mmCIF file of C-alpha atoms and ligand atoms in Angstrom:
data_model
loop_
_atom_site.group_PDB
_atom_site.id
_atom_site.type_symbol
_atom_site.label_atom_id
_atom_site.label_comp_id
_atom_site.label_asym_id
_atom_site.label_seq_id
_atom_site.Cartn_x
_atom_site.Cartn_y
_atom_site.Cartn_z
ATOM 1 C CA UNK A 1 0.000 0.000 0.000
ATOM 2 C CA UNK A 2 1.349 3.479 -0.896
ATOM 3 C CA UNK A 3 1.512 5.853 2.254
ATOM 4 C CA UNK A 4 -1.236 8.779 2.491
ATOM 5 C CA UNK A 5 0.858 10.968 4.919
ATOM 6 C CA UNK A 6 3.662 13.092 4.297
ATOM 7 C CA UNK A 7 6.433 11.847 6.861
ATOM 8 C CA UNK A 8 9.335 14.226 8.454
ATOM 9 C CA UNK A 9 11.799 12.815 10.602
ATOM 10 C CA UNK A 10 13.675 14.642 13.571
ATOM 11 C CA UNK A 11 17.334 14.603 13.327
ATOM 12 C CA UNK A 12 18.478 13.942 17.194
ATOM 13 C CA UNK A 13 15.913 12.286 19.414
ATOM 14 C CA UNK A 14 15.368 13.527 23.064
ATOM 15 C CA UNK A 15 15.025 10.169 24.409
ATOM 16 C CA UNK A 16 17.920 10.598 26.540
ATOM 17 C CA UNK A 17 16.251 13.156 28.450
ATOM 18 C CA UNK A 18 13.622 10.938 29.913
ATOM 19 C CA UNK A 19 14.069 8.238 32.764
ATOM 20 C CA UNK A 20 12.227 5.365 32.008
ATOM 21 C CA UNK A 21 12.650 4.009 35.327
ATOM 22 C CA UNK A 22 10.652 6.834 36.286
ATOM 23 C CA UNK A 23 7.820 7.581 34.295
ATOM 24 C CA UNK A 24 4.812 9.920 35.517
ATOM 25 C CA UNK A 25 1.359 9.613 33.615
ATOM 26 C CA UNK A 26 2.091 12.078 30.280
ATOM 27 C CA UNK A 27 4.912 14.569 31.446
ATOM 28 C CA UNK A 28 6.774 13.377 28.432
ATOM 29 C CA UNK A 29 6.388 12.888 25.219
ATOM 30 C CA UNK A 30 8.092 10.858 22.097
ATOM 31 C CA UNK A 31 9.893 12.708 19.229
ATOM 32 C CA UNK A 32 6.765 12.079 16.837
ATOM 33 C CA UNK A 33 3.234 13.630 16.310
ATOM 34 C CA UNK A 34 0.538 13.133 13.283
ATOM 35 C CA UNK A 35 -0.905 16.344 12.532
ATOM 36 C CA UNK A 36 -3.984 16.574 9.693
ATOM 37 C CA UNK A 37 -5.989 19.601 8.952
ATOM 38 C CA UNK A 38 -9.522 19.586 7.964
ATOM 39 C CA UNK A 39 -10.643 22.463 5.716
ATOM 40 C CA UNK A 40 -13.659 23.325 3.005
ATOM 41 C CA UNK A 41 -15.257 19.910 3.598
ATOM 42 C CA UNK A 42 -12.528 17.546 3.723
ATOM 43 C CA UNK A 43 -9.629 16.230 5.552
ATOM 44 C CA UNK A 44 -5.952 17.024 4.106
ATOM 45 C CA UNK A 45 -3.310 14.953 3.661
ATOM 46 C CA UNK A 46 -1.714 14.078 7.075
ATOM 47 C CA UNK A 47 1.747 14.415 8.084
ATOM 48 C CA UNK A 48 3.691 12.779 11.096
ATOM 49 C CA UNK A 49 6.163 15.461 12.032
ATOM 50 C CA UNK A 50 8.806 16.305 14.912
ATOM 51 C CA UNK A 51 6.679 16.789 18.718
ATOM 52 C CA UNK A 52 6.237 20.508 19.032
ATOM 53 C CA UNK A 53 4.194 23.263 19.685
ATOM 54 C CA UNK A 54 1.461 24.421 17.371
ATOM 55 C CA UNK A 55 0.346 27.691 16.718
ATOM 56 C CA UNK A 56 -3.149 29.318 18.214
ATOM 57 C CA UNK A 57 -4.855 32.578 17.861
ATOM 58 C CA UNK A 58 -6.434 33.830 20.656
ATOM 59 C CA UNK A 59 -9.891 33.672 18.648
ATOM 60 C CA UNK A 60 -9.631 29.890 18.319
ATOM 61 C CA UNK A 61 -13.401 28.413 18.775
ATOM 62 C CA UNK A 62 -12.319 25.123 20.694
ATOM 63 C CA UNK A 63 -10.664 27.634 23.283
ATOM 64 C CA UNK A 64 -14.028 29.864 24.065
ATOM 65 C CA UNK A 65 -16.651 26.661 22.804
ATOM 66 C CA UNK A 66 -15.038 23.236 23.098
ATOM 67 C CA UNK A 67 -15.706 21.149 20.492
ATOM 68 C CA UNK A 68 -12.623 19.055 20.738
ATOM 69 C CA UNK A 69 -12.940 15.031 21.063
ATOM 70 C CA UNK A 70 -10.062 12.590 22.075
ATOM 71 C CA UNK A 71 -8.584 9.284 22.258
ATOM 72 C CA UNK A 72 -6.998 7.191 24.707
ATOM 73 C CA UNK A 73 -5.209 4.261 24.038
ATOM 74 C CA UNK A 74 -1.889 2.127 24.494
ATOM 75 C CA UNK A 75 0.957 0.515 22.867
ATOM 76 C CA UNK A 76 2.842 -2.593 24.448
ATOM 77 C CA UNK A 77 6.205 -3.735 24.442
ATOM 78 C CA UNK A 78 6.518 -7.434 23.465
ATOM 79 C CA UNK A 79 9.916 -7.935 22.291
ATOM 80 C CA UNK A 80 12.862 -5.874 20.106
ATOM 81 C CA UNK A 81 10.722 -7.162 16.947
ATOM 82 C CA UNK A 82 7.231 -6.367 17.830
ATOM 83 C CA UNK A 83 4.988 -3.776 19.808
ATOM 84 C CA UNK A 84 1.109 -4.386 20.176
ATOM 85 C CA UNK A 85 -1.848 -1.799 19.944
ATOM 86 C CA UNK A 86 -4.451 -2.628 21.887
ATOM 87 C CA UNK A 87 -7.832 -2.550 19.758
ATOM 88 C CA UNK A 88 -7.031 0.144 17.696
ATOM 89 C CA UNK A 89 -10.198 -0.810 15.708
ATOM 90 C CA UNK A 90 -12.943 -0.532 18.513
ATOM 91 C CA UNK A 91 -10.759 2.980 19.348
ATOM 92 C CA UNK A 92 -11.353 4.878 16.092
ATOM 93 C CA UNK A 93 -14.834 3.672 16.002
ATOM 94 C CA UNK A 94 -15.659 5.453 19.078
ATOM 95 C CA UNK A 95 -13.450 8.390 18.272
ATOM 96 C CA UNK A 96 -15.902 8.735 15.666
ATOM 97 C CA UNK A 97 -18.497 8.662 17.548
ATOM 98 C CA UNK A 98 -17.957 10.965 19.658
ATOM 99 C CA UNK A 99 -16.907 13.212 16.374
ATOM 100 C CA UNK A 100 -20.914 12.986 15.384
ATOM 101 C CA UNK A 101 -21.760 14.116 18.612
ATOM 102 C CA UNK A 102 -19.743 16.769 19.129
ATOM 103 C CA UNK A 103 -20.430 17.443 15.477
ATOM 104 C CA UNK A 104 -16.596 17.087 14.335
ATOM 105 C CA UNK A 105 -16.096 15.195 10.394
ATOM 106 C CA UNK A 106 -15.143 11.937 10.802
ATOM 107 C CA UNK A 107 -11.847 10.314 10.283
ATOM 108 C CA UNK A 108 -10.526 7.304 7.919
ATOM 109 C CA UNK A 109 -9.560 4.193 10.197
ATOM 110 C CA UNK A 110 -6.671 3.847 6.867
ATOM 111 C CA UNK A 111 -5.452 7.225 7.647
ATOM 112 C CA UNK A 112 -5.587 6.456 11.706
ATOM 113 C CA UNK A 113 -3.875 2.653 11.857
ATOM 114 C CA UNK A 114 -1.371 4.074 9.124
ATOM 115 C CA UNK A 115 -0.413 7.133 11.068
ATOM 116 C CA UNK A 116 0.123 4.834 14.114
ATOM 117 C CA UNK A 117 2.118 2.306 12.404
ATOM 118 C CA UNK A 118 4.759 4.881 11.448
ATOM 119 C CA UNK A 119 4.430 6.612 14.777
ATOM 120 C CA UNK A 120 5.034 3.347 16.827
ATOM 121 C CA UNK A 121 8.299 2.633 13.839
ATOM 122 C CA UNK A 122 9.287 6.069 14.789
ATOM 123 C CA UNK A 123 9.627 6.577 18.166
ATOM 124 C CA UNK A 124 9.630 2.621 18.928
ATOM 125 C CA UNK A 125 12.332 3.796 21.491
ATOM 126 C CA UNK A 126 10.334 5.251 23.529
ATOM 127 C CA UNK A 127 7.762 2.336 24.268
ATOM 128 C CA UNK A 128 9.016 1.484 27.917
ATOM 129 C CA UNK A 129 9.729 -2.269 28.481
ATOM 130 C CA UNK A 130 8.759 -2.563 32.033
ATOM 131 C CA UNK A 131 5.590 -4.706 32.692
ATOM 132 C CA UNK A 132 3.374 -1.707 34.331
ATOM 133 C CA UNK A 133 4.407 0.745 31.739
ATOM 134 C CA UNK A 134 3.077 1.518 28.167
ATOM 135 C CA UNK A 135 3.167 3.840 25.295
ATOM 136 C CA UNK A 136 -0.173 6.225 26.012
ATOM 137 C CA UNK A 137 -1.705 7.271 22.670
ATOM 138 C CA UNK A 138 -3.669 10.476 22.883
ATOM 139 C CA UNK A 139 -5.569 11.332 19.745
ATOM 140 C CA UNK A 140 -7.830 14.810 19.690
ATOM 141 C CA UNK A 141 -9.368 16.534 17.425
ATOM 142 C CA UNK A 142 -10.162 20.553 17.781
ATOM 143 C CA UNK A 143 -11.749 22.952 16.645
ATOM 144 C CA UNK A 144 -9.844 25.508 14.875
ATOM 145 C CA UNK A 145 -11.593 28.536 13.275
ATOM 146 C CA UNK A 146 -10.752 31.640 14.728
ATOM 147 C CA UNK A 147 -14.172 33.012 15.334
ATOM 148 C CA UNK A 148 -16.312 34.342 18.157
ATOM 149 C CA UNK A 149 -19.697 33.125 16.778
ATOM 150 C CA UNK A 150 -20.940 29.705 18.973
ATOM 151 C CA UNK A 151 -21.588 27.415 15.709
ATOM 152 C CA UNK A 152 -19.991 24.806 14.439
ATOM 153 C CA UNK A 153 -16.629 25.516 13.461
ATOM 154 C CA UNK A 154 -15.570 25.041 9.683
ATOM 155 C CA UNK A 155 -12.112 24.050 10.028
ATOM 156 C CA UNK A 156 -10.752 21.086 11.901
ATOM 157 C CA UNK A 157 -6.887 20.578 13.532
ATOM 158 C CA UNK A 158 -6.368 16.299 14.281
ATOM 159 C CA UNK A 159 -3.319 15.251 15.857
ATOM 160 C CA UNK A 160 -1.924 11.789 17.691
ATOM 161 C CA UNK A 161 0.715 12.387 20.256
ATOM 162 C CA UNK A 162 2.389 9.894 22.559
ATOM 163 C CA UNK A 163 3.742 9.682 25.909
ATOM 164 C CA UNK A 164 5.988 6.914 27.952
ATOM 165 C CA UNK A 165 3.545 6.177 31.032
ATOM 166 C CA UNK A 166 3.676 4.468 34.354
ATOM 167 C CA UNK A 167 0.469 3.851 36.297
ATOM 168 C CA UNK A 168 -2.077 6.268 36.280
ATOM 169 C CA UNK A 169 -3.510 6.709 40.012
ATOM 170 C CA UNK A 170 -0.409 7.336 42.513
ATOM 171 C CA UNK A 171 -0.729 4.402 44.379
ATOM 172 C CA UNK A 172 -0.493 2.162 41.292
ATOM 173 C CA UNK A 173 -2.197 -1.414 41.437
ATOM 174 C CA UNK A 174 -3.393 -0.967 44.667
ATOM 175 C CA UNK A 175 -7.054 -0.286 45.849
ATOM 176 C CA UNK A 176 -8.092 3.316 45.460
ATOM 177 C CA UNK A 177 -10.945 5.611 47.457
ATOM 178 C CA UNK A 178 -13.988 6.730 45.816
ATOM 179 C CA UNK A 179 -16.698 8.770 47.542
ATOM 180 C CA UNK A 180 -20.369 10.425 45.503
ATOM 181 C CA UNK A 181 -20.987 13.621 45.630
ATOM 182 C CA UNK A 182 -23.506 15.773 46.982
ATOM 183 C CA UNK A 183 -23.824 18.281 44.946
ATOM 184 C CA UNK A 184 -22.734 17.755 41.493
ATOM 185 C CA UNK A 185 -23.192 15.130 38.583
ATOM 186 C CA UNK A 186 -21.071 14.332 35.640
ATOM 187 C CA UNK A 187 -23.115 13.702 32.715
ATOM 188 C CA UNK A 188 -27.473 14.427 31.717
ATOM 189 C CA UNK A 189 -29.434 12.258 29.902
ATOM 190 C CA UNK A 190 -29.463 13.617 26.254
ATOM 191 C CA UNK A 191 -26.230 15.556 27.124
ATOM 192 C CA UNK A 192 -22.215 14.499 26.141
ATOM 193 C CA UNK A 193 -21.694 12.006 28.714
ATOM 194 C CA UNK A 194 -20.900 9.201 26.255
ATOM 195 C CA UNK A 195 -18.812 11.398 24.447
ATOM 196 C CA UNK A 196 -14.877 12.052 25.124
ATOM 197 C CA UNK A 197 -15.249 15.195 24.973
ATOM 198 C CA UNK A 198 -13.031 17.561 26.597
ATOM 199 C CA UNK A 199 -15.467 19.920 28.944
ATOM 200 C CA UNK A 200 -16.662 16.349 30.280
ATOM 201 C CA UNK A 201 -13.542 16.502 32.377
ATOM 202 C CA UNK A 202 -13.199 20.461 32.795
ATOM 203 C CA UNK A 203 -16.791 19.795 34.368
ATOM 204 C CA UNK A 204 -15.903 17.341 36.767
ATOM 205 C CA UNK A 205 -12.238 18.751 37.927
ATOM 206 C CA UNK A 206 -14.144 20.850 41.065
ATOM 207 C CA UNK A 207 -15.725 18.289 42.364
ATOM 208 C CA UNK A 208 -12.800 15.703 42.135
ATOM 209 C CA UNK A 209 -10.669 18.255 43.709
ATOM 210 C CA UNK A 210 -13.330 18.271 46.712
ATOM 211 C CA UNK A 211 -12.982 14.537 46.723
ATOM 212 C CA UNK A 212 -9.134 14.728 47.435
ATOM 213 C CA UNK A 213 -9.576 17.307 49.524
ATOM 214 C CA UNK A 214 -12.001 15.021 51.704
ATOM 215 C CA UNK A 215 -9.190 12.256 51.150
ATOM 216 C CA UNK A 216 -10.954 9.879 48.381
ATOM 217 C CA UNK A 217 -9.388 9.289 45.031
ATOM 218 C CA UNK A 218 -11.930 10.426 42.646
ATOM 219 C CA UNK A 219 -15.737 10.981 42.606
ATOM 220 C CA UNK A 220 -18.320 7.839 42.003
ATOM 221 C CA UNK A 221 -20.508 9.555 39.786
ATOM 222 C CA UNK A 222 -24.398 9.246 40.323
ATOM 223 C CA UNK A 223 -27.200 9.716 37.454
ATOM 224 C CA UNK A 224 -28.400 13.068 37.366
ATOM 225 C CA UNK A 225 -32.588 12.312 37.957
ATOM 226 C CA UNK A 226 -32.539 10.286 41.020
ATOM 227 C CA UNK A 227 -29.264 11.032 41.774
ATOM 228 C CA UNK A 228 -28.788 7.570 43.076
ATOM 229 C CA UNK A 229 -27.882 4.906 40.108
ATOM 230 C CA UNK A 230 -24.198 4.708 39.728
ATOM 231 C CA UNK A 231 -22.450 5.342 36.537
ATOM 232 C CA UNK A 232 -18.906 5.531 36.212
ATOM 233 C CA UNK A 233 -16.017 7.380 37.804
ATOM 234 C CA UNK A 234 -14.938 10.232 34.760
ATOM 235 C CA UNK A 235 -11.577 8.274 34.418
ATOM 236 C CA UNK A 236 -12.971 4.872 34.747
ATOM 237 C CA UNK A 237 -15.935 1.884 34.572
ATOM 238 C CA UNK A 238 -17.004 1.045 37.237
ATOM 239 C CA UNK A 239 -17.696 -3.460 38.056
ATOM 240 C CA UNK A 240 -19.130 -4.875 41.183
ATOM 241 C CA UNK A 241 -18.529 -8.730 42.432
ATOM 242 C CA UNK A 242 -21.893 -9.352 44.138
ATOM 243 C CA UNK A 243 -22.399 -13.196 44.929
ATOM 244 C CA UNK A 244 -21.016 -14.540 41.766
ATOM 245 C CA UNK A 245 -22.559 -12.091 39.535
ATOM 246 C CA UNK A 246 -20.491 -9.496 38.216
ATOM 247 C CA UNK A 247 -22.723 -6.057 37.752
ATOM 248 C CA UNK A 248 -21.962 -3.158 35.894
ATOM 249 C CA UNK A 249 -23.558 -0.316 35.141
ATOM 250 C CA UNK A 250 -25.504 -0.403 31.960
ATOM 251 C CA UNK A 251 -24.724 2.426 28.842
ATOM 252 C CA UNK A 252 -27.540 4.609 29.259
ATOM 253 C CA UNK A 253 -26.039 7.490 26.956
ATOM 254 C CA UNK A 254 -24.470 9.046 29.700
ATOM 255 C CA UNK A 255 -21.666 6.390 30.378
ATOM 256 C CA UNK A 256 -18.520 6.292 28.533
ATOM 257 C CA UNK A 257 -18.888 2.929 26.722
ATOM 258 C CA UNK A 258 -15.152 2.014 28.029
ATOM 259 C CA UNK A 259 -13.214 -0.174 25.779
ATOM 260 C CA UNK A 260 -11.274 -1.896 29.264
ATOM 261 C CA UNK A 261 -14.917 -2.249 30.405
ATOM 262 C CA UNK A 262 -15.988 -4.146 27.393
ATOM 263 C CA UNK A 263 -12.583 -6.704 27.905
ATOM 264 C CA UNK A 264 -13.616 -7.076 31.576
ATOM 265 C CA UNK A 265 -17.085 -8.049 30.193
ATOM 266 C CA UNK A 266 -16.078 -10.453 27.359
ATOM 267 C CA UNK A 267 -13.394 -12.290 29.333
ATOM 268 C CA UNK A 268 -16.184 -12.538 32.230
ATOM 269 C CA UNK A 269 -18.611 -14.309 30.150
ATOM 270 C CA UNK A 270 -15.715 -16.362 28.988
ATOM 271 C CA UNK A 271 -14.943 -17.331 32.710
ATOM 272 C CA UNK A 272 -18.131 -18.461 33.459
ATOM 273 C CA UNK A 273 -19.724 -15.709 35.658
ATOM 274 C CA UNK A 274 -22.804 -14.465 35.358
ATOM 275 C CA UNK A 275 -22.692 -10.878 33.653
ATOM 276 C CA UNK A 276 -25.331 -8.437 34.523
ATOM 277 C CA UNK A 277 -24.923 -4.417 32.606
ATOM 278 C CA UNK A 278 -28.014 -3.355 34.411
ATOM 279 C CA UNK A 279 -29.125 0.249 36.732
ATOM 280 C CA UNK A 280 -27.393 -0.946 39.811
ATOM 281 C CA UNK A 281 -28.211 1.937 42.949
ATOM 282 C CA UNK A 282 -25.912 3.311 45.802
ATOM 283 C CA UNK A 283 -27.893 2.171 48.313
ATOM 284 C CA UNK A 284 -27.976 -1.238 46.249
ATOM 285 C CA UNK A 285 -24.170 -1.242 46.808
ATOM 286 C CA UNK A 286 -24.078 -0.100 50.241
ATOM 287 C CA UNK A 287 -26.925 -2.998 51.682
ATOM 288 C CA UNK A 288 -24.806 -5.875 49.553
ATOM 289 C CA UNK A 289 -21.858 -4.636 51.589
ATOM 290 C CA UNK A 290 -23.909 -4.603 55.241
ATOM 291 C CA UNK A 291 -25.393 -8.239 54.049
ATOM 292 C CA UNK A 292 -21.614 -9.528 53.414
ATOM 293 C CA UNK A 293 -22.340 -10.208 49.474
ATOM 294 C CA UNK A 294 -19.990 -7.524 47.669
ATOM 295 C CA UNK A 295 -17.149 -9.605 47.510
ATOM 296 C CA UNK A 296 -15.360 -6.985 44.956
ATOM 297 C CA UNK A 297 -15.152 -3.047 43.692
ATOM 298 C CA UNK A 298 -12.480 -2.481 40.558
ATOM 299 C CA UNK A 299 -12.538 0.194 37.951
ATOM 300 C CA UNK A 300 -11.180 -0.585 34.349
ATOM 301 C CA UNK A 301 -10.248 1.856 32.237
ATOM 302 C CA UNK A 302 -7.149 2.579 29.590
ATOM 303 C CA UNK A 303 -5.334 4.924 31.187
ATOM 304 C CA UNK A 304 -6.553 3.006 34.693
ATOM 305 C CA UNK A 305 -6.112 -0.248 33.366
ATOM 306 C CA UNK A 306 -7.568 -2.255 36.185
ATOM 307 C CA UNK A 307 -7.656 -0.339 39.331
ATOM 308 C CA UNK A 308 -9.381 -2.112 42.336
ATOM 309 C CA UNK A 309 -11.907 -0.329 44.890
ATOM 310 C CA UNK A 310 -11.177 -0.493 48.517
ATOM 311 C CA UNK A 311 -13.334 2.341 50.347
ATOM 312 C CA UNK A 312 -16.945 3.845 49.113
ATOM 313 C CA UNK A 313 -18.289 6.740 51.010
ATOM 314 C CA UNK A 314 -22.388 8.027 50.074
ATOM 315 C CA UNK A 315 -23.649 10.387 52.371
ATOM 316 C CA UNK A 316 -21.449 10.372 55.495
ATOM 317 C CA UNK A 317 -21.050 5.854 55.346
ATOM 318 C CA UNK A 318 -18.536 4.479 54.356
ATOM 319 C CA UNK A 319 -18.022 0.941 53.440
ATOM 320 C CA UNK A 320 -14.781 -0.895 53.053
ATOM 321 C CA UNK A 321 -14.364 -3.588 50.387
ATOM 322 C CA UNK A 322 -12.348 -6.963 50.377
ATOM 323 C CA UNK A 323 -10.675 -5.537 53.826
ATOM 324 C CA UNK A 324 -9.351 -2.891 51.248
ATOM 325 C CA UNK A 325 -7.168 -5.550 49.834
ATOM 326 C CA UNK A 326 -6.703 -6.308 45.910
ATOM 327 C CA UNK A 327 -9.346 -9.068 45.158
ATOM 328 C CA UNK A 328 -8.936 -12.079 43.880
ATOM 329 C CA UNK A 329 -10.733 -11.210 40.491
ATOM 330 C CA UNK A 330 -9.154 -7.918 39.955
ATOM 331 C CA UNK A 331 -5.674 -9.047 39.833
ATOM 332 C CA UNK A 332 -7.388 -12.079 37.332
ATOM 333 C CA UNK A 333 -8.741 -9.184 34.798
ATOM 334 C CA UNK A 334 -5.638 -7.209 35.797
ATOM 335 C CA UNK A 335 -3.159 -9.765 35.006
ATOM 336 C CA UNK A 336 -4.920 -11.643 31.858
ATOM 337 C CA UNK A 337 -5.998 -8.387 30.443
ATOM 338 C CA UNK A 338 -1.950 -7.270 30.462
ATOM 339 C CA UNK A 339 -0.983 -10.732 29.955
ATOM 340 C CA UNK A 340 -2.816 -9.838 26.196
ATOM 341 C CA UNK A 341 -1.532 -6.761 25.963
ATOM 342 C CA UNK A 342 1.991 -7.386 26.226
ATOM 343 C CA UNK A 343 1.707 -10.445 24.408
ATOM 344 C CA UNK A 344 2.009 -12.978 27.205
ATOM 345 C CA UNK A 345 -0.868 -14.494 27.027
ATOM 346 C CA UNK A 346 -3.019 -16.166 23.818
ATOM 347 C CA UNK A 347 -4.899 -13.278 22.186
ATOM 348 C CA UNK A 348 -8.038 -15.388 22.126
ATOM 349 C CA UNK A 349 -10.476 -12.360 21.239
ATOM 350 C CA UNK A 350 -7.808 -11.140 18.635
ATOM 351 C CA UNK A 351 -7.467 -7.692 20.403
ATOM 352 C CA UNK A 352 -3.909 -6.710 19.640
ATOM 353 C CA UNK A 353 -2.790 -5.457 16.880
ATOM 354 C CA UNK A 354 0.825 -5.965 15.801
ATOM 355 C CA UNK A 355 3.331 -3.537 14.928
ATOM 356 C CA UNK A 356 7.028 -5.136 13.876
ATOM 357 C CA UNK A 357 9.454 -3.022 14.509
ATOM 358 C CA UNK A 358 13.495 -2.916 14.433
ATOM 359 C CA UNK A 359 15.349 -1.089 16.870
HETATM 360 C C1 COI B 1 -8.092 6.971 29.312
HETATM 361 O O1 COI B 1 -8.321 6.052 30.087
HETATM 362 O O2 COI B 1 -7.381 6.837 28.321
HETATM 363 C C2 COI B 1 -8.662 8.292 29.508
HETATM 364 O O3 COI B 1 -8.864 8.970 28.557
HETATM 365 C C3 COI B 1 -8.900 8.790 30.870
HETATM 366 C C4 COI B 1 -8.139 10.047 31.109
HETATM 367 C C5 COI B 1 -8.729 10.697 32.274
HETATM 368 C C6 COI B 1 -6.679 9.831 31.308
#
């Protein structure tokens, strides 16, 4: 196949400047971007180009409106001939979906999986080798009209940049703290909740700032009409072990449908356990824990992978799962959903995606 993107190659790398035995969650990032502009109707031709800064006018519409979607995804070390993406495919499908919400054109999954190829080639370097660490993948598309008007914006800026990561929460695979809040909610019926769209997080950085402050990891978001069925936690899905039955909250439109939470639910059904994506309440959660039945809390997410639950709070209780110890099923997801990744285990849904490389 002939390449569709324009390629331009930095002359000294800056690898040296990073320490891989120290990685934060994107601080850093490799000596590659992809960078496409999208103008009267139609997408140009991309080119992957040195990292660097870009160019804004103060006028730019994502800066005063946000329209601006994004990607998050990973890259995996297997061996000095081979790096794996982890579904790319089911990625760029809901990149594109949250495009038509946020009413952003569309992009080519040629353009995407060939711009990613060449980026992984590239700056193959830079994908750490240390089982806990990946290559994050962050691509976003903005708008980029400078205008003061709120409507759509007629011109488009996509880019892919990259970034050596460790783990995501600060204490790594162990269980994290999650409390609901009072006062605010994430994500409206009808509204962008199922979209990764940037002023989802801008909207929920107060109240996860409260959270810390009140010593809890992050916020366990609650629907916004009853305030009372869980749906996810803004940087992760959210899975309960109750009995045997492994509950998670269902994709009403305002739940991000999480690509780590459809793995957890695939290789569940695999295992054996009963699967149930259904409402599932706070006070549900909170009565299975007083009757001894929630065995297990864990999160799943790609920049989370799987992060285990140790401590709810709702309204001034608090419960403590599993003794706030990993559980057993957790570090299962946790360590065949890696196993996958880095190509450890047998790819038996055919997730990964295959780069070969020669460094
Ligand atoms: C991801 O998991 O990739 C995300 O986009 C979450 C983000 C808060 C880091």
């Amino acid at each position: 196949m002939t390449s569709m993107l324009q390629v331009d190659k930095v002359t000294t790398s800056r690898i040296q400047e990073v320490d891989m035995n120290n990685l934060d969650f994107g601080r850093c990032f490799t000596d590659h971007m992809f960078e496409m502009q999208y103008a009267h109707n139609t997408w140009k031709t991309g080119q992957i180009k040195p990292f660097g800064p870009i160019e804004i006018n103060p006028a730019l519409n994502v800066l005063h409106y946000g329209q601006a979607v994004f990607e998050g995804m990973k890259a995996f070390y297997v061996d000095e001939k081979q790096i794996n993406l982890f579904r790319p495919d089911v990625h760029h499908a809901r990149f594109n979906r949250s495009c038509r919400r946020m009413c952003i054109p569309e992009t080519s999954y040629e353009v995407f999986i060939e711009a990613l190829e060449i980026l992984i080639r590239l700056d193959a370097a830079w994908v750490p080798k240390k089982r806990g660490t990946a290559l994050y993948i962050r691509p976003f598309i903005f708008a980029n009209e400078n205008y003061l008007a709120a409507r759509v914006s007629a011109t488009y800026a996509y880019h892919i940049i990259m970034s050596p990561v460790g783990a995501y929460y600060g204490e790594g695979f162990n269980p994290v703290s999650l409390t609901t809040s009072p006062d605010f909610v994430r994500a409206v019926p009808g509204g962008t909740g199922e979209a990764k769209t940037a002023g989802n997080y801008a909207a929920s950085f107060l109240p996860a700032q409260q959270a810390q402050q009140d010593g809890f990891t992050q916020v366990l978001w609650l629907d916004a009409i009853d305030h009372k069925y869980i749906e996810e936690v803004g940087t992760m899905n959210i899975h309960f072990l109750i009995g045997d039955t492994l509950v998670t909250p269902s994709l009403t439109g305002s739940v991000l449908s999480g690509i780590t939470r459809d793995s957890v639910i695939q290789l569940a059904k695999e295992w054996g356990y009963e699967v149930q994506e259904r409402k599932i309440s706070i006070d549900e959660v909170m009565q299975a824990s007083a009757d001894g039945h929630l065995k297990e809390v864990f999160g799943s997410g790609t920049a989370a992978v799987i992060s285990p639950v140790g401590r709810i709070a709702h309204k001034g209780q608090e419960i403590t799962i599993g003794d706030g110890k990993i559980g057993q099923l957790a570090e299962r997801f946790h360590n065949t959903i890696t196993g996958i990744q880095y190509g450890q285990l047998d790819d038996y849904f055919d997730w990964t995606h295959p780069v070969s490389i020669h460094i």
